[in-house]
Short mmCIF file of C-alpha atoms in Angstrom, two decimals:
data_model
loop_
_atom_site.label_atom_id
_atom_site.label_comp_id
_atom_site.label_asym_id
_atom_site.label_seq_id
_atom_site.Cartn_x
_atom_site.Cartn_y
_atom_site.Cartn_z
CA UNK A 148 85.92 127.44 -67.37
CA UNK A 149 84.64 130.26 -69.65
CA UNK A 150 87.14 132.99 -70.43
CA UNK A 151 87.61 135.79 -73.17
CA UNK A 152 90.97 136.49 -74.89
CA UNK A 153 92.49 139.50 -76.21
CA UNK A 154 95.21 139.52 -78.38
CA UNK A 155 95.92 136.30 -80.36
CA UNK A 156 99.26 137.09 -81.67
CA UNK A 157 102.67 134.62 -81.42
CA UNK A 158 101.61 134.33 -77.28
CA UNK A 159 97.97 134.68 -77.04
CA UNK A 160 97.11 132.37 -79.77
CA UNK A 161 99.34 129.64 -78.56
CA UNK A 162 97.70 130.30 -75.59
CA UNK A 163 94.19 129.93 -76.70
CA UNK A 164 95.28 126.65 -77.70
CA UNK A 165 96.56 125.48 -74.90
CA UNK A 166 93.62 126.39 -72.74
CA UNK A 167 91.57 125.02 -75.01
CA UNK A 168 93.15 121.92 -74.95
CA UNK A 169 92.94 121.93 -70.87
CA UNK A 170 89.18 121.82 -71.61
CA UNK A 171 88.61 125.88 -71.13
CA UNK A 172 86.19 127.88 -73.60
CA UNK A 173 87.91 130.13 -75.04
CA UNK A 174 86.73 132.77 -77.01
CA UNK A 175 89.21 135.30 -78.90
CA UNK A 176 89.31 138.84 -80.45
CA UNK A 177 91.56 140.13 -82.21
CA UNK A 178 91.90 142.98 -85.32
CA UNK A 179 92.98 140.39 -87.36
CA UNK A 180 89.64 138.79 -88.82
CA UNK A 181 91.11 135.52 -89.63
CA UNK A 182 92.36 134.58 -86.08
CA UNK A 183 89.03 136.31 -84.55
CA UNK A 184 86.25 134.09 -83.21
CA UNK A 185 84.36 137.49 -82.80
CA UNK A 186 84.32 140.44 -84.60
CA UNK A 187 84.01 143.38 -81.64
CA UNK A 188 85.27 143.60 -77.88
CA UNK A 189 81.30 144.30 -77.57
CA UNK A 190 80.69 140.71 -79.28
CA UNK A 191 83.30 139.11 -76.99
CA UNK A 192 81.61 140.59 -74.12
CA UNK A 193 78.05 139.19 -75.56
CA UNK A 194 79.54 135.86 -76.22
CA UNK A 195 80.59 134.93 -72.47
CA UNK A 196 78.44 134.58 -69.73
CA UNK A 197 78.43 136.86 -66.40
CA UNK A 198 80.42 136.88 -64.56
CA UNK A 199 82.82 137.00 -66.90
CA UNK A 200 86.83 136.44 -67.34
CA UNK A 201 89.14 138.24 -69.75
CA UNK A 202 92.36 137.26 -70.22
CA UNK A 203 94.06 140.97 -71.67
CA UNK A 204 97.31 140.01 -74.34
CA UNK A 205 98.62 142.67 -76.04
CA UNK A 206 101.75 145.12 -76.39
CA UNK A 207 102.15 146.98 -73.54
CA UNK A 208 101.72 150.73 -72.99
CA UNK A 209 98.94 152.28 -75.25
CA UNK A 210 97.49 149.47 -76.73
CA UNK A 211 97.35 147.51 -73.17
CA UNK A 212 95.67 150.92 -71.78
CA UNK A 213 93.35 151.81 -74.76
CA UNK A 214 92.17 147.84 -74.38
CA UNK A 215 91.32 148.19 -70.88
CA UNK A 216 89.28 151.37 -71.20
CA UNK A 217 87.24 149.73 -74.15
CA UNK A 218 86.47 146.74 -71.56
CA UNK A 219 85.12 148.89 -68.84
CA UNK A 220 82.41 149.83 -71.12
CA UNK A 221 81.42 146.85 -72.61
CA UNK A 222 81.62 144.45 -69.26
CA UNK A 223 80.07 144.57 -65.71
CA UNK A 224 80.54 144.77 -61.73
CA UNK A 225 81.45 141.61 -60.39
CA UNK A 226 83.44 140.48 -64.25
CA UNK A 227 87.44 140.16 -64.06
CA UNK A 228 90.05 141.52 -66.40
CA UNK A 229 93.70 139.94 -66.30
CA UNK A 230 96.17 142.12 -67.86
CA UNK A 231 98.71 139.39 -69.19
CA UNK A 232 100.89 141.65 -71.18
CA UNK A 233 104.58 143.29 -70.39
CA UNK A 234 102.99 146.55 -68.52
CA UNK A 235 104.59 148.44 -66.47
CA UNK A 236 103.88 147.87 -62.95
CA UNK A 237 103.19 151.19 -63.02
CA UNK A 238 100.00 150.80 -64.95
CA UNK A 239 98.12 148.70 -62.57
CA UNK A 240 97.08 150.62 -59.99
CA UNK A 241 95.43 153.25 -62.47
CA UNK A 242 93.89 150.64 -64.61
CA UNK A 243 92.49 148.76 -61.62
CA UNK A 244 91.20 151.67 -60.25
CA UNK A 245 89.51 152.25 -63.29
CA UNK A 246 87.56 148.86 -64.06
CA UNK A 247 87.21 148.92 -60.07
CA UNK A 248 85.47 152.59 -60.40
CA UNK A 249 82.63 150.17 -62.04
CA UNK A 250 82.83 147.36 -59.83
CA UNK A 251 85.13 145.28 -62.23
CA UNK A 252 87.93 143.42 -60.92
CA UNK A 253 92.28 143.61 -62.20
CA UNK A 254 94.73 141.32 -61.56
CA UNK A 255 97.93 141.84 -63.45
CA UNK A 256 99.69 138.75 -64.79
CA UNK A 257 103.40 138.25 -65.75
CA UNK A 258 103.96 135.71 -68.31
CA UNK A 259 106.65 133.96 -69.70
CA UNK A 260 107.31 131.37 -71.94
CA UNK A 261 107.55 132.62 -75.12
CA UNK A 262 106.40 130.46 -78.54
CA UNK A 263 107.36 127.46 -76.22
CA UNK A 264 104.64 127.70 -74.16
CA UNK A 265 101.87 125.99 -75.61
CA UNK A 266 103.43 122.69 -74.89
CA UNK A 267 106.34 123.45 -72.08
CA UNK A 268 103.37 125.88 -69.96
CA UNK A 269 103.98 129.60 -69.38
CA UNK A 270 105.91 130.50 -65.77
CA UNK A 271 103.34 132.84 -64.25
CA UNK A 272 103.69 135.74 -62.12
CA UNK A 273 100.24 137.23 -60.56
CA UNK A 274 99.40 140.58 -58.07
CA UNK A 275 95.86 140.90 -56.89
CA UNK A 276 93.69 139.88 -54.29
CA UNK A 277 93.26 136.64 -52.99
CA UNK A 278 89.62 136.23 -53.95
CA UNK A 279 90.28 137.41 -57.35
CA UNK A 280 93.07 134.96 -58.03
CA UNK A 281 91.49 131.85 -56.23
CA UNK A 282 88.78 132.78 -59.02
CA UNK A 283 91.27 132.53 -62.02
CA UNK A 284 93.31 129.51 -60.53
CA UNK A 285 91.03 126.89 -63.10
CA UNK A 286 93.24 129.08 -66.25
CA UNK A 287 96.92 129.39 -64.49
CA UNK A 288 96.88 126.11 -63.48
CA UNK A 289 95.93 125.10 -67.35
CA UNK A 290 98.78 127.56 -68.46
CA UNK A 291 101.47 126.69 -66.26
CA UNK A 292 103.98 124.01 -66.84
CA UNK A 293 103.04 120.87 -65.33
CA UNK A 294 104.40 119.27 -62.14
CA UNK A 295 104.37 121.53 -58.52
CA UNK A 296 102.07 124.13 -58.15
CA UNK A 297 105.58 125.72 -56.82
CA UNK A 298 107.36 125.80 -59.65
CA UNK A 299 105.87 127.89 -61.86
CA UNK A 300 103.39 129.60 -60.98
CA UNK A 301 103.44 132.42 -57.78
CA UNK A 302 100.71 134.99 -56.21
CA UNK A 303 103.84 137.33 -55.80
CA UNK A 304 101.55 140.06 -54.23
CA UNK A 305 98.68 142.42 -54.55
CA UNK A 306 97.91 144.46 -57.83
CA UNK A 307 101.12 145.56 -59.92
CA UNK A 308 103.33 142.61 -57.76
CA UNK A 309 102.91 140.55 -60.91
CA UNK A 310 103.87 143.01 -63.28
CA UNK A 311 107.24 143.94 -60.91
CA UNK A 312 108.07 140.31 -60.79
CA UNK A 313 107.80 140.02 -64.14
CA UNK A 314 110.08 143.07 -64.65
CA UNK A 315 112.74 141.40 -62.49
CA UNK A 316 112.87 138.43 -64.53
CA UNK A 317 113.46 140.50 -67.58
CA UNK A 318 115.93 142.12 -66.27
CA UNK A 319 118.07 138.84 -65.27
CA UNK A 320 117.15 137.31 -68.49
CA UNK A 321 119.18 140.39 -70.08
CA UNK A 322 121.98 139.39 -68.10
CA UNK A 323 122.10 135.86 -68.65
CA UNK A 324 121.78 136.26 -72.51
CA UNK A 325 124.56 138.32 -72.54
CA UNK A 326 127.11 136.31 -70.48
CA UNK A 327 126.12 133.65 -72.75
CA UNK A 328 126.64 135.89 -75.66
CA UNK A 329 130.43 136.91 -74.00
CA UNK A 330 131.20 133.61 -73.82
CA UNK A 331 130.62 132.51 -77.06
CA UNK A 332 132.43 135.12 -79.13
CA UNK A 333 135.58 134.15 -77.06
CA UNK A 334 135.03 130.58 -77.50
CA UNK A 335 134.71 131.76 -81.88
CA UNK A 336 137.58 133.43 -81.61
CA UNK A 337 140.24 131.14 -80.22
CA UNK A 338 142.01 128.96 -82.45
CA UNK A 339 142.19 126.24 -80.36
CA UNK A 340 138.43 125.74 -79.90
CA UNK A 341 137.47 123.89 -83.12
CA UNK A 342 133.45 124.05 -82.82
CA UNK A 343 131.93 126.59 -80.53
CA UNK A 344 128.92 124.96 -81.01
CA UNK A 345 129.77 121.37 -79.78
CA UNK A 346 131.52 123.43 -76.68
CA UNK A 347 128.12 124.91 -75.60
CA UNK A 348 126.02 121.90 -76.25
CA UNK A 349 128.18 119.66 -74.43
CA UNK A 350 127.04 122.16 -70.96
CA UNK A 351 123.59 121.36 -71.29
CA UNK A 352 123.94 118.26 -68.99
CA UNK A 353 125.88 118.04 -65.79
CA UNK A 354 127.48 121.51 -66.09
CA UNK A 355 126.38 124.79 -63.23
CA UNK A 356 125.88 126.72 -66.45
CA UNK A 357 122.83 125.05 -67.58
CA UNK A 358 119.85 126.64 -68.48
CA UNK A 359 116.98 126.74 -71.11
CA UNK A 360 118.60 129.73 -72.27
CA UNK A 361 122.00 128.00 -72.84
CA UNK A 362 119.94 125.18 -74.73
CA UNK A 363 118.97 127.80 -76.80
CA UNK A 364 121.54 128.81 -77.80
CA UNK A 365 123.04 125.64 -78.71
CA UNK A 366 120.28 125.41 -80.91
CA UNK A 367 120.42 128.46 -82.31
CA UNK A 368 124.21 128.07 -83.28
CA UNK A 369 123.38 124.34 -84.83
CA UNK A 370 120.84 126.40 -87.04
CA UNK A 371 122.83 128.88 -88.15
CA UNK A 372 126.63 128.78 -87.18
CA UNK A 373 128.74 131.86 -86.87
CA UNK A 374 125.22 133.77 -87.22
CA UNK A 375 125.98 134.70 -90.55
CA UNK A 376 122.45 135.26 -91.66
CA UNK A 377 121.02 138.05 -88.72
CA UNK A 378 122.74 141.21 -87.67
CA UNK A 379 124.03 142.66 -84.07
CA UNK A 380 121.08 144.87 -83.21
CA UNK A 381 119.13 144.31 -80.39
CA UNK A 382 116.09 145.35 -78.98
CA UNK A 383 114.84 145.86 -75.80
CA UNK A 384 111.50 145.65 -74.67
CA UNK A 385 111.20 148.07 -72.09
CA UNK A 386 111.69 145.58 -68.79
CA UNK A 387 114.92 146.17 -68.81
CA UNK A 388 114.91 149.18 -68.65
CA UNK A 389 112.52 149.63 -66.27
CA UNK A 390 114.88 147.25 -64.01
CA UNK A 391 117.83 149.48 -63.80
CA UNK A 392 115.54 152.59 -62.91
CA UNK A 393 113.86 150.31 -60.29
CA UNK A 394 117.40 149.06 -58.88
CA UNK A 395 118.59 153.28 -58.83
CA UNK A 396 115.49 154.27 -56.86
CA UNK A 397 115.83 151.54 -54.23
CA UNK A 398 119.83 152.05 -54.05
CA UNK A 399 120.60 148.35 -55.25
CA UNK A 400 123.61 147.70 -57.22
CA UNK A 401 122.84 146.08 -60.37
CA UNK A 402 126.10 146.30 -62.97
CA UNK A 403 125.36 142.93 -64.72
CA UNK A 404 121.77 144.16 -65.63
CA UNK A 405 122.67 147.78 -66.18
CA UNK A 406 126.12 146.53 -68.57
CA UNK A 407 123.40 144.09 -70.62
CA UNK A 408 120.82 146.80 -71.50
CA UNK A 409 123.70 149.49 -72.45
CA UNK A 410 125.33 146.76 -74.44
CA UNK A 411 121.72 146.81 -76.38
CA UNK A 412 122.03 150.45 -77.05
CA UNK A 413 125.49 150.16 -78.50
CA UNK A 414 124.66 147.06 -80.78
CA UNK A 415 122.42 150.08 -82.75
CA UNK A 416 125.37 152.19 -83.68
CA UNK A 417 127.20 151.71 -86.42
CA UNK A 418 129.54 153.84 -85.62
CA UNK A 419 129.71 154.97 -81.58
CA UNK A 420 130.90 158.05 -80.59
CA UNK A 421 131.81 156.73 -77.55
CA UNK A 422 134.53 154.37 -78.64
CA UNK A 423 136.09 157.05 -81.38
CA UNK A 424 136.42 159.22 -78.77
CA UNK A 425 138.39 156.51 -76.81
CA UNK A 426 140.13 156.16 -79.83
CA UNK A 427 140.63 160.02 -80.16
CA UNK A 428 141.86 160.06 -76.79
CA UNK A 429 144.12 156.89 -76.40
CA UNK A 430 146.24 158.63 -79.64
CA UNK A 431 145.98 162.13 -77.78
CA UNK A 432 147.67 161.38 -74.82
CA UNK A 433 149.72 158.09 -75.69
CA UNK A 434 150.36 158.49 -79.32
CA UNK A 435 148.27 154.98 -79.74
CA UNK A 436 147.38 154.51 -83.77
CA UNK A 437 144.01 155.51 -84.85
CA UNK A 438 142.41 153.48 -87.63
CA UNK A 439 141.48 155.98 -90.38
CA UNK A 440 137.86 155.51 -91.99
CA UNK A 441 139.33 155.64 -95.13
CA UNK A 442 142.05 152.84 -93.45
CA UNK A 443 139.31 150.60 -92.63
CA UNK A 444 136.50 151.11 -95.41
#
C-alpha cells in the first residue's frame, strides 16, 4: 500500500522503516532535508497517487494543527489523513471537520511504542469510521506487534476515541513509572538490600509485578547504577495531564494518576515552597528543628 508520512523524527522514521519493510511505499517529509524523500507537503502530495493516505507524526498542539491545515490544501475529496501524534482528543473533531469541509477523511491514531517499535510493533489505538479504518487496516496491521489482531491493535471508537484511549494509557503509564520509581529508592536505601538492581531484575519472570516497564528499568539501572549521570526532573507530555482533568469532569477518583503527575511538578523545584512551609510549620507548632540553608549548603 501507498502512504505519505509526516514527521520522521525518533517515531516516524522508525516507522517508515518498518512499513517499508512490511512491503508499504512509503514516502516521507520532513524539515529536515537529509531524512526528506521530498522537499514540500505539495511534493508529497504529487508523489502519491489518489486516493491518497497520510500518515500525520508530529508534536502535538500547533505543529499537529498547522500540519493538518497545510494538507487540506494540497490533497483531495475522497484522500485520508491519520493524525498519529499525542493530540488532544480535543483536536479531532475540529480538524476532521476541517479536511471533511473538503471531502477529506480523519481518523485519529494513538500510538505507542516508543524507539522500540520498529522491531517489537507499535500498540495502536484508532477513532473513526468503520470505512475509513477498514481502508488503513493494510498499515496498522504492518505497525502493530505481531501475533492476535487483539492484542495490540483496537478501533476504540469514532473520531477523537483514539486520541482518549491514548490519553488513558498515558495516564497509567505515569502511575506505573512512579510506583516503580517508589520502590526502588527504598530498595537503595536499605542496608540490607545489597544490589537494587539484581532485586528488580530478578521480577521480570514469574513475579505479578512484571512489565516492559519494570524490564526497563532493570536495564536502565544495569546502565547506569544509582543514576548518577541524569538529574530528577521530569517532564510531562501533556497526557497526563489531560487525564486528571478528564477523571475531575467525569467524577472518577484517580489519586495514583493525579499523585504521579504532581510528583513531576515537584521534581522541577529546587527548592519547594511547599515542603519549607511544612517545615516552617512542623517547628511552629511542635518546636520540630528546621534545617538552616546555611546548615545544609
Amino acid at each position: 500500500m501507498q502512504l505519505g508520512l509526516v514527521g520522521l523524527g525518533k517515531m516516524g522514521f522508525n516507522m517508515r522503516e518498518r512499513l517499508r519493510v512490511g512491503g508499504h511505499d512509503v514516502v516521507g517529509y520532513d524539515p529536515r532535508p537529509e531524512v526528506s524523500d521530498v522537499a514540500s507537503l505539495a511534493d508529497l502530495a504529487s508523489a502519491l497517487e489518489a486516493p491518497r493516505v497520510v500518515w500525520v507524526m508530529v508534536p502535538s498542539g500547533t505543529v499537529t494543527h498547522e500540519t493538518v491545515v497545510a494538507l487540506a490544501d494540497v490533497l483531495s475529496a475522497g484522500d485520508l489523513v491519520i493524525d498519529g501524534g499525542n493530540s488532544r482528543y480535543t483536536e479531532d473533531g475540529p480538524h476532521a471537520k476541517l479536511l471533511g469541509d473538503k471531502g477529506i477523511h480523519f481518523i485519529d491514531a494513538g500510538v505507542s511504542g516508543g524507539v522500540w517499535g520498529l522491531h517489537e510493533g507499535y500498540g495502536l489505538m484508532v477513532g473513526g469510521s468503520d470505512a475509513d479504518v477498514a481502508r488503513a487496516m493494510p498499515i496498522f496491521d504492518t505497525l502493530r506487534p505481531a501475533g492476535d489482531l487483539a492484542d495490540g491493535f483496537v478501533h476504540a471508537g469514532p473520531v477523537g476515541a483514539g486520541h482518549y484511549a491514548k490519553m488513558v494509557h498515558n495516564g497509567i503509564e505515569y502511575g506505573l513509572m512512579h510506583a516503580y520509581a517508589e520502590g526502588y529508592e527504598l530498595l537503595a536505601a536499605e542496608d540490607l538490600i545489597a544490589d537494587p538492581q539484581a532485586v528488580i531484575q530478578a521480577w521480570t519472570n514469574g513475579t505479578v509485578v512484571r512489565s516492559w516497564l519494570q524490564q526497563l528499568l532493570a536495564k536502565a539501572l544495569k546502565e547506569d547504577p544509582g543514576f548518577v549521570a541524569i538529574s530528577g526532573y521530569t517532564e510531562d507530555s501533556g497526557e497526563g495531564r489531560w487525564t486528571v482533568e478528564e477523571a475531575i469532569s467525569h467524577r472518577v477518583p484517580m489519586p495514583v494518576i493525579a499523585a504521579s503527575l504532581f510528583a513531576r511538578f515537584a521534581s522541577r523545584q529546587d527548592e519547594s515552597p511547599t515542603m519549607k512551609a511544612v517545615s516552617a510549620l512542623r517547628n511552629q507548632f511542635g518546636g520540630h528543628a528546621v534545617q538552616r540553608i546555611s546548615e545544609s549548603g
